[in-house]
PDB file of C-alpha atoms in Angstrom:
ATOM      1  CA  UNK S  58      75.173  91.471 115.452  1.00 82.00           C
ATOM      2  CA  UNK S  59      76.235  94.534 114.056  1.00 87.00           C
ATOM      3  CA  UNK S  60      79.398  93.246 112.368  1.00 90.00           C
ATOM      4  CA  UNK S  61      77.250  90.637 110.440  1.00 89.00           C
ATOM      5  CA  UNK S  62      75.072  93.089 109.135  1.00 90.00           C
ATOM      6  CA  UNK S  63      77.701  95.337 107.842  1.00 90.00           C
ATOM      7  CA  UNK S  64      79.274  91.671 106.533  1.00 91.00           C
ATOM      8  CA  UNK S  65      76.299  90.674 104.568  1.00 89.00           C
ATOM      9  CA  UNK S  66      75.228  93.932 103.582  1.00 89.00           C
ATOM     10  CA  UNK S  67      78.675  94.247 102.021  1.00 90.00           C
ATOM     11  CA  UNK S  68      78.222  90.866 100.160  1.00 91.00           C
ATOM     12  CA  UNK S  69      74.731  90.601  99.391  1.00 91.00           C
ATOM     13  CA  UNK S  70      72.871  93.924  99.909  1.00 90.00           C
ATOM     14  CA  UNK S  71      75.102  96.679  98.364  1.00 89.00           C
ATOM     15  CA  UNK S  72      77.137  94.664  96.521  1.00 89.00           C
ATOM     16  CA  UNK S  73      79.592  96.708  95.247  1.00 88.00           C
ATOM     17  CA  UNK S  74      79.233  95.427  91.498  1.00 89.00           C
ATOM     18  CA  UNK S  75      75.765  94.573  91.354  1.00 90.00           C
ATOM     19  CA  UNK S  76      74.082  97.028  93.449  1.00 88.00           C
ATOM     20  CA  UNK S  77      76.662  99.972  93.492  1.00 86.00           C
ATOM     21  CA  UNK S  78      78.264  99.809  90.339  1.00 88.00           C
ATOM     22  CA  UNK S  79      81.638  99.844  91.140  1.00 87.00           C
ATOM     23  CA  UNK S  80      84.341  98.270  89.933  1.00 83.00           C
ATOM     24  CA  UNK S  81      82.954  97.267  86.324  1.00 85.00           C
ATOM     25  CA  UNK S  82      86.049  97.570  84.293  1.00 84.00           C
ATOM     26  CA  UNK S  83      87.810  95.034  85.529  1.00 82.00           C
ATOM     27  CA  UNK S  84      84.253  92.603  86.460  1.00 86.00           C
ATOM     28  CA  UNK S  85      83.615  92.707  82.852  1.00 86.00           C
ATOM     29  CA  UNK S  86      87.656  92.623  81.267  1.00 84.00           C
ATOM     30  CA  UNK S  87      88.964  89.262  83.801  1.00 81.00           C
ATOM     31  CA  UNK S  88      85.519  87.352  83.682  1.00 83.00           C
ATOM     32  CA  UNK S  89      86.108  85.341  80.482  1.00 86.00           C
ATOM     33  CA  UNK S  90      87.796  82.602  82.141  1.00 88.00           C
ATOM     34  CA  UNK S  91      87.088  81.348  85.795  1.00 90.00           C
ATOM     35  CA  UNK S  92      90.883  80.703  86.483  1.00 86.00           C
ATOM     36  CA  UNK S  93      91.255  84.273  86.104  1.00 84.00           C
ATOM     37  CA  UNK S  94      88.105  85.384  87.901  1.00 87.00           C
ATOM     38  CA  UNK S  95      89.457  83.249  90.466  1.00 87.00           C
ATOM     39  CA  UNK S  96      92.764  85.385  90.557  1.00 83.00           C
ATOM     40  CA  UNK S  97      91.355  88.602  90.244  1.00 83.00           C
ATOM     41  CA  UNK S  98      88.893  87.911  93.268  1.00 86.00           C
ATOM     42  CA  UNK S  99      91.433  87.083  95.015  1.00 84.00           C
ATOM     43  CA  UNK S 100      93.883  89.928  94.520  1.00 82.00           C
ATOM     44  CA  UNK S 101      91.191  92.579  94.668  1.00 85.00           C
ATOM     45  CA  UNK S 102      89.613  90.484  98.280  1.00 87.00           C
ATOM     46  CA  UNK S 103      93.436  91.240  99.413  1.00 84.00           C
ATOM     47  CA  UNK S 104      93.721  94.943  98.349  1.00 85.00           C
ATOM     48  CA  UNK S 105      90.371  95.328  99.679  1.00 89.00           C
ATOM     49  CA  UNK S 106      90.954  94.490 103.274  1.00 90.00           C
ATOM     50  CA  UNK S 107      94.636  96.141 103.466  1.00 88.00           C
ATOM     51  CA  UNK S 108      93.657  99.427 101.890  1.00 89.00           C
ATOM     52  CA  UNK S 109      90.475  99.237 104.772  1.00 92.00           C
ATOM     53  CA  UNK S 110      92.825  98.780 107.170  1.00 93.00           C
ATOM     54  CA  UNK S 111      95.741 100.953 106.218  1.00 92.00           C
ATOM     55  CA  UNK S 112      93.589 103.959 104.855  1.00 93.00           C
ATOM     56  CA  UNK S 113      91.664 103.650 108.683  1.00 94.00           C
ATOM     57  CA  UNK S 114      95.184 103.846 110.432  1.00 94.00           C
ATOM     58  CA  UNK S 115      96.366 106.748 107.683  1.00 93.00           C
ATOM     59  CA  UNK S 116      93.175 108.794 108.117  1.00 94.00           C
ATOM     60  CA  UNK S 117      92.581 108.245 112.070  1.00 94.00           C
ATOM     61  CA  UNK S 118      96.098 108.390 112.967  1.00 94.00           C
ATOM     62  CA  UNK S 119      97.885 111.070 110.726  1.00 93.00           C
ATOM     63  CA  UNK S 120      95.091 113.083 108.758  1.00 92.00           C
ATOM     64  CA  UNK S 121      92.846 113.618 111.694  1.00 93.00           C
ATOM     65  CA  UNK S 122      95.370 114.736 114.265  1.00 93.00           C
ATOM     66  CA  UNK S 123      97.292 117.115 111.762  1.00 94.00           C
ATOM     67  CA  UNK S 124      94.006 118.146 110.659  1.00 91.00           C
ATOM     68  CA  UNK S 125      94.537 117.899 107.348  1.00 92.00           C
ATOM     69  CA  UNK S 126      91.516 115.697 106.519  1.00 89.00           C
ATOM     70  CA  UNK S 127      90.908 116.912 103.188  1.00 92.00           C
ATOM     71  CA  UNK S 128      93.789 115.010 101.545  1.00 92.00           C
ATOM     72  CA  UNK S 129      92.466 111.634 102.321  1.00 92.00           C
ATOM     73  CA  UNK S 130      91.397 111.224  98.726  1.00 91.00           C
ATOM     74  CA  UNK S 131      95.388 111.608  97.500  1.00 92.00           C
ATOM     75  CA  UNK S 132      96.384 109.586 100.972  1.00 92.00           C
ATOM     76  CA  UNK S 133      93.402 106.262 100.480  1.00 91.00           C
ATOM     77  CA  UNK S 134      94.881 106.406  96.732  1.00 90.00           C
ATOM     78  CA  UNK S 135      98.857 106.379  97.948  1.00 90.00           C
ATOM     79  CA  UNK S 136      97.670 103.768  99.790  1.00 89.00           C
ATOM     80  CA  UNK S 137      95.968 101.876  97.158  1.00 87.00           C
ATOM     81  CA  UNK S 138      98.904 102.133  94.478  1.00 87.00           C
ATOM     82  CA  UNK S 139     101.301 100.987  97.048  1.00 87.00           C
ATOM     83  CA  UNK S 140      99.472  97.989  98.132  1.00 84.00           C
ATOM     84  CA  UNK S 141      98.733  97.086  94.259  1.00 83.00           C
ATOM     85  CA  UNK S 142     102.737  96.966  93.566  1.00 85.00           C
ATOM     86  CA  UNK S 143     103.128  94.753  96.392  1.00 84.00           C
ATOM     87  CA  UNK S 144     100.412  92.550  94.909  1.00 80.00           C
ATOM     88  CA  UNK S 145     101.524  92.637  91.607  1.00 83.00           C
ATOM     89  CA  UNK S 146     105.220  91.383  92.211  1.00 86.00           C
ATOM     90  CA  UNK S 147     103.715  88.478  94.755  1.00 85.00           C
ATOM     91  CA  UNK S 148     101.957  87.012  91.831  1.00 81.00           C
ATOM     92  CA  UNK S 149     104.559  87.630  89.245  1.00 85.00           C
ATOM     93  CA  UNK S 150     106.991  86.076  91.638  1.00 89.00           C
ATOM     94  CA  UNK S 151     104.491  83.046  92.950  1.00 87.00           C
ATOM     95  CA  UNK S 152     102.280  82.636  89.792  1.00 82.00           C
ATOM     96  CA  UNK S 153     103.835  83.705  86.375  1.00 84.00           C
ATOM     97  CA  UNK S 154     100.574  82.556  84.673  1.00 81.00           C
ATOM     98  CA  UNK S 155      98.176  84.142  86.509  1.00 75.00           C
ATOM     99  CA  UNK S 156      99.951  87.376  86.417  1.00 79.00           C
ATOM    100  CA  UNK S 157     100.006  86.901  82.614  1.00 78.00           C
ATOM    101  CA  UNK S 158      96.586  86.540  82.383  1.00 71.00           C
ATOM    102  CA  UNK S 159      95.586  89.271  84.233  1.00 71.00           C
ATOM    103  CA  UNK S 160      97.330  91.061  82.325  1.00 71.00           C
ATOM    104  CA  UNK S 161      96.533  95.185  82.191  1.00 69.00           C
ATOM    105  CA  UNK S 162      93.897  94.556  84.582  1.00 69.00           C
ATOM    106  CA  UNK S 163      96.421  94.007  87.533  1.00 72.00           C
ATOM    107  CA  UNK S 164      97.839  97.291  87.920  1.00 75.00           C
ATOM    108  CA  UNK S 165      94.174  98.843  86.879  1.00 72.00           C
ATOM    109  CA  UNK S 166      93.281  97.823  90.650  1.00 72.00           C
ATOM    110  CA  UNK S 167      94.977 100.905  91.616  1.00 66.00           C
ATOM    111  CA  UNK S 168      92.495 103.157  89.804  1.00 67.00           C
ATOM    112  CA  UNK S 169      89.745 100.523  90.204  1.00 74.00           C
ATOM    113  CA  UNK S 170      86.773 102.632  92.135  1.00 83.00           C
ATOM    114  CA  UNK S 171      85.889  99.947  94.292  1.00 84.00           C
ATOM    115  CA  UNK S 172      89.188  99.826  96.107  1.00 86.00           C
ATOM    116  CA  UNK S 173      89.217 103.583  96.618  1.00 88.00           C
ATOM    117  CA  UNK S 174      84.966 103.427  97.692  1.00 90.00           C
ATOM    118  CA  UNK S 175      85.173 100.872 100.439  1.00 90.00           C
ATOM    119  CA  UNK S 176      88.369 102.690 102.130  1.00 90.00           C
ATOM    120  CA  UNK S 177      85.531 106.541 101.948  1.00 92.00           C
ATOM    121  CA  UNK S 178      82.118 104.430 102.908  1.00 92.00           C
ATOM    122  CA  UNK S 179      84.500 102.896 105.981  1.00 90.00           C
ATOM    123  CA  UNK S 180      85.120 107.012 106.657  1.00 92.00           C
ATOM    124  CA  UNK S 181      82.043 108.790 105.607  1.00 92.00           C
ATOM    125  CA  UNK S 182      80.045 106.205 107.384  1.00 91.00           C
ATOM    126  CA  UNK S 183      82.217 106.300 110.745  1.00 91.00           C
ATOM    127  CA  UNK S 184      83.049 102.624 111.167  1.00 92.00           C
ATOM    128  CA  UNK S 185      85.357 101.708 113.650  1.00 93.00           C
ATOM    129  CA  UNK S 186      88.578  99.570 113.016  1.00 94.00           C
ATOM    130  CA  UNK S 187      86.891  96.211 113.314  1.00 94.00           C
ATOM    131  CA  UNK S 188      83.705  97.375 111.159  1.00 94.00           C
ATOM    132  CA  UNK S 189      85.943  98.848 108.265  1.00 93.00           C
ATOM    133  CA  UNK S 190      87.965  95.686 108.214  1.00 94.00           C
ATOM    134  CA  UNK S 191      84.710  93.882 108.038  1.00 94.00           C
ATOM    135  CA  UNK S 192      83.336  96.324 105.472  1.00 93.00           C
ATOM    136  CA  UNK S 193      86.497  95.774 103.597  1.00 92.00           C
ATOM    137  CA  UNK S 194      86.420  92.031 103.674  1.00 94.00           C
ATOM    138  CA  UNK S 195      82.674  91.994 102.681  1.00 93.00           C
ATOM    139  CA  UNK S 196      83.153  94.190  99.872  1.00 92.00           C
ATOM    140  CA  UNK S 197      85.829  92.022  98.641  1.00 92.00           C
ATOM    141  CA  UNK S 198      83.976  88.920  98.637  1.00 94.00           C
ATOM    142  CA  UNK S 199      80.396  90.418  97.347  1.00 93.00           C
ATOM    143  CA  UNK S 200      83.320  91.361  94.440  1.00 92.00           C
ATOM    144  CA  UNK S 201      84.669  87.926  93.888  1.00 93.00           C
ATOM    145  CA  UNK S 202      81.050  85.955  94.117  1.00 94.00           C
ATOM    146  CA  UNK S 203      80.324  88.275  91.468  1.00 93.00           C
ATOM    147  CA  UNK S 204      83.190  88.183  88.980  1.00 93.00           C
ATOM    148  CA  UNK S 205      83.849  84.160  89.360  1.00 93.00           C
ATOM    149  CA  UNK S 206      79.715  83.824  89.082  1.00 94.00           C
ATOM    150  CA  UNK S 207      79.453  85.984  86.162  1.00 93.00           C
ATOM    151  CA  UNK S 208      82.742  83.824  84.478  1.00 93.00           C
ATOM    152  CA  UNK S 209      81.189  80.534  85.095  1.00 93.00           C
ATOM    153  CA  UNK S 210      78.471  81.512  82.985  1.00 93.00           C
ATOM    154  CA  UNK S 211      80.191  83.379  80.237  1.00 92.00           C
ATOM    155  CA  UNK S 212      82.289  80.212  79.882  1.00 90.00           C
ATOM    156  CA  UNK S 213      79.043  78.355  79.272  1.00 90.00           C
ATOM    157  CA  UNK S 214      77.432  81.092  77.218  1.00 89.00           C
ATOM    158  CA  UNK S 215      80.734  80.685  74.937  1.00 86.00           C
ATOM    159  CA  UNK S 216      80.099  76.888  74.869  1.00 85.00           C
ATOM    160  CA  UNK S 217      76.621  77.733  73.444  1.00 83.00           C
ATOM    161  CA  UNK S 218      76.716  76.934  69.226  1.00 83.00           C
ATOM    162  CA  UNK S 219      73.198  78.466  69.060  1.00 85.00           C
ATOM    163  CA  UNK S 220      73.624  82.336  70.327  1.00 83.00           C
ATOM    164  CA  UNK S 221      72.607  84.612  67.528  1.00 86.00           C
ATOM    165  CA  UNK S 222      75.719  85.999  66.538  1.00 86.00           C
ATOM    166  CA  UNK S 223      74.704  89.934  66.689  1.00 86.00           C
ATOM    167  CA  UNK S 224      74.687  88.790  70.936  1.00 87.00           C
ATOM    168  CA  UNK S 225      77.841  86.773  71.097  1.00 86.00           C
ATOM    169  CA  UNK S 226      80.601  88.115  73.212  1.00 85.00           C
ATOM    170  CA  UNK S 227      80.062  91.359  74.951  1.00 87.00           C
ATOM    171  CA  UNK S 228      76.620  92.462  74.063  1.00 90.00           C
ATOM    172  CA  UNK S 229      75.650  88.704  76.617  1.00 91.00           C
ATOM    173  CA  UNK S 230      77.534  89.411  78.697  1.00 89.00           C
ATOM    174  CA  UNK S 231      76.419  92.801  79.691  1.00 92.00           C
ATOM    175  CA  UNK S 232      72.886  90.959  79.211  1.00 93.00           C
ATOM    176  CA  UNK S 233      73.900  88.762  81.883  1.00 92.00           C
ATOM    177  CA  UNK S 234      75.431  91.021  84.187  1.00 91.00           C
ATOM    178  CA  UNK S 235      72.095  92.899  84.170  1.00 93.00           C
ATOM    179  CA  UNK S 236      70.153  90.033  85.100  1.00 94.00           C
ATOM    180  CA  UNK S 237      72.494  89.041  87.843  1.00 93.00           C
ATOM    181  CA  UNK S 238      71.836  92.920  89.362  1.00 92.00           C
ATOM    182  CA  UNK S 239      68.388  92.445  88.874  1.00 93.00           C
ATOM    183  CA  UNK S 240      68.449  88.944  90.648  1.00 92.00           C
ATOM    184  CA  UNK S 241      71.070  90.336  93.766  1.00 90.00           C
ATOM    185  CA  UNK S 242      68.156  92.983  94.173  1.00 89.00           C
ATOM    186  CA  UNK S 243      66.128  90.210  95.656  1.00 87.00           C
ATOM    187  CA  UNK S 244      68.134  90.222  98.424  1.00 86.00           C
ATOM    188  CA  UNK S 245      67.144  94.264  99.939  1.00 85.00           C
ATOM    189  CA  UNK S 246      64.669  92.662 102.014  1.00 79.00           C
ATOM    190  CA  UNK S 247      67.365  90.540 104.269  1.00 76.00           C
ATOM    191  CA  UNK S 248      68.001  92.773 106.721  1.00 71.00           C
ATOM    192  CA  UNK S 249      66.223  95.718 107.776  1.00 67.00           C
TER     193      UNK S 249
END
């Protein structure tokens, strides 16, 4: 039961974008078009989970035993840039257009707070292996519902002839990402 909460907590609850603010740069920079939502999500759901995992086996299996547990913030980021490169030349390699439109934003997963947040919540709040791999994959995914939801409607927003034009563009969409934080708040009460 546990593991579900700390699933759809993750999602839902504390979602790192809408509820914790984390992560904003790149929600607001790749959500223009869903394609490349779509690819983001999925880059930053697989960075997610391995930095979880890796910074859990770095911190519980080298830092902790050589007490040196104050350098996990320069070990979880190591981790983060290492797993990032690996990313980036699979989808250069695999899918030339998607790393094209990604663009800057790729390599900004490295410093992207999200990534480095769900590998300290896993620590400071002592989850096991299994829960920080959860934690990590729920994080992920409350990432990508919100980037590909927030694209879908930007593409339709852009589709709209009638917008005042001092609200076109970036001034909506922060609009609309507010809204969507103010509509995932609805969701606090789920699980007590």
């Amino acid at each position: 039961m546990r593991i579900f909460i700390i699933l759809f907590s993750a999602i839902l609850i504390n979602n790192f974008v809408l509820s914790r603010f984390l992560g904003i740069c790149s929600f607001l920079g790749v959500s223009k078009k869903t394609d490349t939502a779509f690819g983001m999500g999925l880059a930053v759901t697989f960075v997610m989970t391995l930095a979880s995992i890796i910074s859990y086996v770095v911190y519980h299996f080298i830092l902790v035993p050589l007490n040196i547990k104050y350098l996990y913030t320069v070990a979880f980021i190591l981790v983060i840039a290492a797993l990032v490169q690996f990313v980036e030349m699979v989808i250069q390699k695999t899918s030339p257009a998607l790393y094209k439109a990604l663009g800057i934003y790729l390599p900004l997963i490295t410093t992207n707070c999200a990534v480095l947040a769900v590998a300290v919540i896993n620590m400071n709040e002592n989850y096991n292996f299994i829960e920080s791999i959860v934690n990590g994959i729920g994080a992920a995914l409350g990432y990508f519902l919100a980037i590909v939801l927030l694209a879908g409607i930007r593409e339709r927003i852009d589709n709209n002839e009638s917008m005042p034009l001092a609200l076109k563009g970036f001034p909506i969409s922060l609009i609309t990402a507010g809204l969507m934080s103010i509509a995932f708040l609805g969701f606090q009460g789920l699980i007590k």
